[in-house]
């Protein structure tokens, strides 16, 4: 990551940081032929069993068409599977398959290590995460 000057606009600084984090995490995911969006879905499914597409969209911040393509790809590779919701037959839930669970188990520590490495560059990782959380929950006028 290039040095940040105090006069760089917030939008540019955040975009630069996002691209740096994305590139680093994608390096970890590449050997498993996974994209960042696929990882975000696998991670969400590993944390909560049987998510609807709306739930996945909320947790991954992916748009509907992107999320559909990502889930389709994960289903094609047997990393995830879909089932009709037993309580609401109009709703489809997505579950982590055995291949997806194994990939998540292999990759989660590596992704966490990459994230820790990047946060370590800041000198105060918890403060950076708190700032990002505050920015992401700030009301938009």
Short mmCIF file of C-alpha atoms in Angstrom, two decimals:
data_model
loop_
_atom_site.label_atom_id
_atom_site.label_comp_id
_atom_site.label_asym_id
_atom_site.label_seq_id
_atom_site.Cartn_x
_atom_site.Cartn_y
_atom_site.Cartn_z
CA UNK A 1 0.00 0.00 0.00
CA UNK A 2 1.35 3.41 -0.85
CA UNK A 3 1.92 5.94 1.86
CA UNK A 4 -1.14 7.97 2.69
CA UNK A 5 -0.82 11.70 2.92
CA UNK A 6 -3.10 13.56 5.29
CA UNK A 7 -4.63 15.52 2.43
CA UNK A 8 -5.91 12.54 0.41
CA UNK A 9 -9.72 12.56 0.17
CA UNK A 10 -11.52 9.89 2.21
CA UNK A 11 -13.08 8.32 -0.87
CA UNK A 12 -9.70 7.81 -2.55
CA UNK A 13 -8.07 6.54 0.66
CA UNK A 14 -10.86 4.02 1.28
CA UNK A 15 -10.84 2.89 -2.37
CA UNK A 16 -7.06 2.40 -2.24
CA UNK A 17 -7.39 0.42 1.02
CA UNK A 18 -10.23 -1.71 -0.38
CA UNK A 19 -8.24 -2.58 -3.48
CA UNK A 20 -5.18 -3.46 -1.40
CA UNK A 21 -7.17 -5.73 0.92
CA UNK A 22 -9.01 -7.32 -2.02
CA UNK A 23 -5.78 -8.04 -3.89
CA UNK A 24 -4.16 -9.58 -0.80
CA UNK A 25 -7.14 -11.81 0.04
CA UNK A 26 -7.49 -12.85 -3.61
CA UNK A 27 -3.86 -14.07 -3.50
CA UNK A 28 -4.90 -16.43 -0.71
CA UNK A 29 -8.02 -17.57 -2.58
CA UNK A 30 -6.43 -18.06 -6.00
CA UNK A 31 -4.98 -21.56 -5.35
CA UNK A 32 -8.54 -22.73 -4.56
CA UNK A 33 -9.92 -21.00 -7.68
CA UNK A 34 -12.23 -18.84 -5.58
CA UNK A 35 -13.13 -15.18 -6.02
CA UNK A 36 -13.60 -12.74 -3.18
CA UNK A 37 -17.37 -12.83 -3.68
CA UNK A 38 -17.35 -16.63 -3.51
CA UNK A 39 -15.28 -16.48 -0.33
CA UNK A 40 -17.72 -14.01 1.26
CA UNK A 41 -20.60 -16.39 0.50
CA UNK A 42 -18.71 -19.43 1.83
CA UNK A 43 -17.78 -17.52 4.97
CA UNK A 44 -21.37 -16.37 5.54
CA UNK A 45 -22.64 -19.93 5.07
CA UNK A 46 -19.99 -21.28 7.45
CA UNK A 47 -21.17 -18.83 10.12
CA UNK A 48 -24.93 -19.37 9.68
CA UNK A 49 -26.65 -22.44 8.33
CA UNK A 50 -29.20 -22.15 5.52
CA UNK A 51 -29.30 -18.53 4.40
CA UNK A 52 -31.79 -17.12 1.93
CA UNK A 53 -30.49 -15.12 -1.01
CA UNK A 54 -31.68 -11.93 0.73
CA UNK A 55 -29.73 -12.92 3.86
CA UNK A 56 -26.64 -13.62 1.75
CA UNK A 57 -26.98 -10.27 -0.03
CA UNK A 58 -27.09 -8.50 3.34
CA UNK A 59 -24.03 -10.35 4.63
CA UNK A 60 -21.91 -10.14 1.47
CA UNK A 61 -23.07 -6.78 0.08
CA UNK A 62 -23.29 -8.41 -3.37
CA UNK A 63 -25.97 -7.28 -5.80
CA UNK A 64 -28.72 -9.71 -6.79
CA UNK A 65 -27.33 -10.66 -10.22
CA UNK A 66 -23.77 -11.03 -8.89
CA UNK A 67 -24.93 -13.10 -5.94
CA UNK A 68 -26.95 -15.38 -8.20
CA UNK A 69 -23.90 -16.00 -10.41
CA UNK A 70 -21.69 -16.62 -7.35
CA UNK A 71 -24.11 -19.09 -5.78
CA UNK A 72 -24.67 -20.81 -9.15
CA UNK A 73 -20.89 -21.31 -9.45
CA UNK A 74 -20.60 -22.63 -5.88
CA UNK A 75 -23.47 -25.05 -6.54
CA UNK A 76 -21.84 -26.18 -9.81
CA UNK A 77 -18.61 -27.00 -7.94
CA UNK A 78 -20.52 -28.71 -5.09
CA UNK A 79 -19.26 -26.16 -2.56
CA UNK A 80 -22.86 -25.21 -1.75
CA UNK A 81 -26.36 -26.47 -2.42
CA UNK A 82 -29.87 -25.06 -2.49
CA UNK A 83 -33.02 -26.39 -0.83
CA UNK A 84 -36.56 -25.14 -0.72
CA UNK A 85 -37.38 -23.73 2.73
CA UNK A 86 -39.51 -26.24 4.64
CA UNK A 87 -41.62 -23.47 6.25
CA UNK A 88 -42.01 -21.21 3.21
CA UNK A 89 -41.96 -23.15 -0.07
CA UNK A 90 -41.48 -19.88 -2.02
CA UNK A 91 -38.09 -19.31 -0.38
CA UNK A 92 -34.86 -21.09 -1.29
CA UNK A 93 -32.07 -21.48 1.24
CA UNK A 94 -28.39 -21.95 0.44
CA UNK A 95 -26.24 -24.32 2.49
CA UNK A 96 -22.54 -25.04 2.65
CA UNK A 97 -21.71 -28.41 1.10
CA UNK A 98 -18.89 -30.70 2.30
CA UNK A 99 -16.50 -29.31 -0.34
CA UNK A 100 -17.33 -25.76 0.69
CA UNK A 101 -16.87 -26.60 4.36
CA UNK A 102 -13.46 -28.16 3.63
CA UNK A 103 -12.39 -25.15 1.55
CA UNK A 104 -13.54 -22.80 4.30
CA UNK A 105 -11.61 -24.78 6.91
CA UNK A 106 -8.44 -24.59 4.77
CA UNK A 107 -8.79 -20.94 3.84
CA UNK A 108 -10.20 -19.22 6.94
CA UNK A 109 -6.88 -19.21 8.83
CA UNK A 110 -5.03 -17.97 5.74
CA UNK A 111 -7.52 -15.17 5.12
CA UNK A 112 -7.38 -14.21 8.81
CA UNK A 113 -3.58 -14.14 8.63
CA UNK A 114 -3.65 -11.88 5.56
CA UNK A 115 -6.13 -9.56 7.27
CA UNK A 116 -4.03 -9.45 10.45
CA UNK A 117 -0.94 -8.66 8.40
CA UNK A 118 -2.72 -5.74 6.72
CA UNK A 119 -4.18 -4.45 9.98
CA UNK A 120 -0.73 -4.75 11.55
CA UNK A 121 0.51 -2.13 9.11
CA UNK A 122 -1.81 0.42 10.68
CA UNK A 123 -0.27 0.33 14.15
CA UNK A 124 -3.73 0.13 15.74
CA UNK A 125 -5.87 -2.53 14.06
CA UNK A 126 -8.74 -2.38 16.59
CA UNK A 127 -9.05 1.39 16.13
CA UNK A 128 -9.10 1.00 12.34
CA UNK A 129 -11.83 -1.66 12.56
CA UNK A 130 -13.84 0.55 14.95
CA UNK A 131 -13.53 3.50 12.56
CA UNK A 132 -14.64 1.40 9.59
CA UNK A 133 -17.59 0.03 11.59
CA UNK A 134 -18.59 3.57 12.56
CA UNK A 135 -18.39 4.73 8.93
CA UNK A 136 -20.40 1.78 7.67
CA UNK A 137 -23.25 2.37 10.11
CA UNK A 138 -23.38 6.16 9.73
CA UNK A 139 -26.73 7.33 8.38
CA UNK A 140 -26.67 8.55 4.80
CA UNK A 141 -28.47 11.85 4.36
#
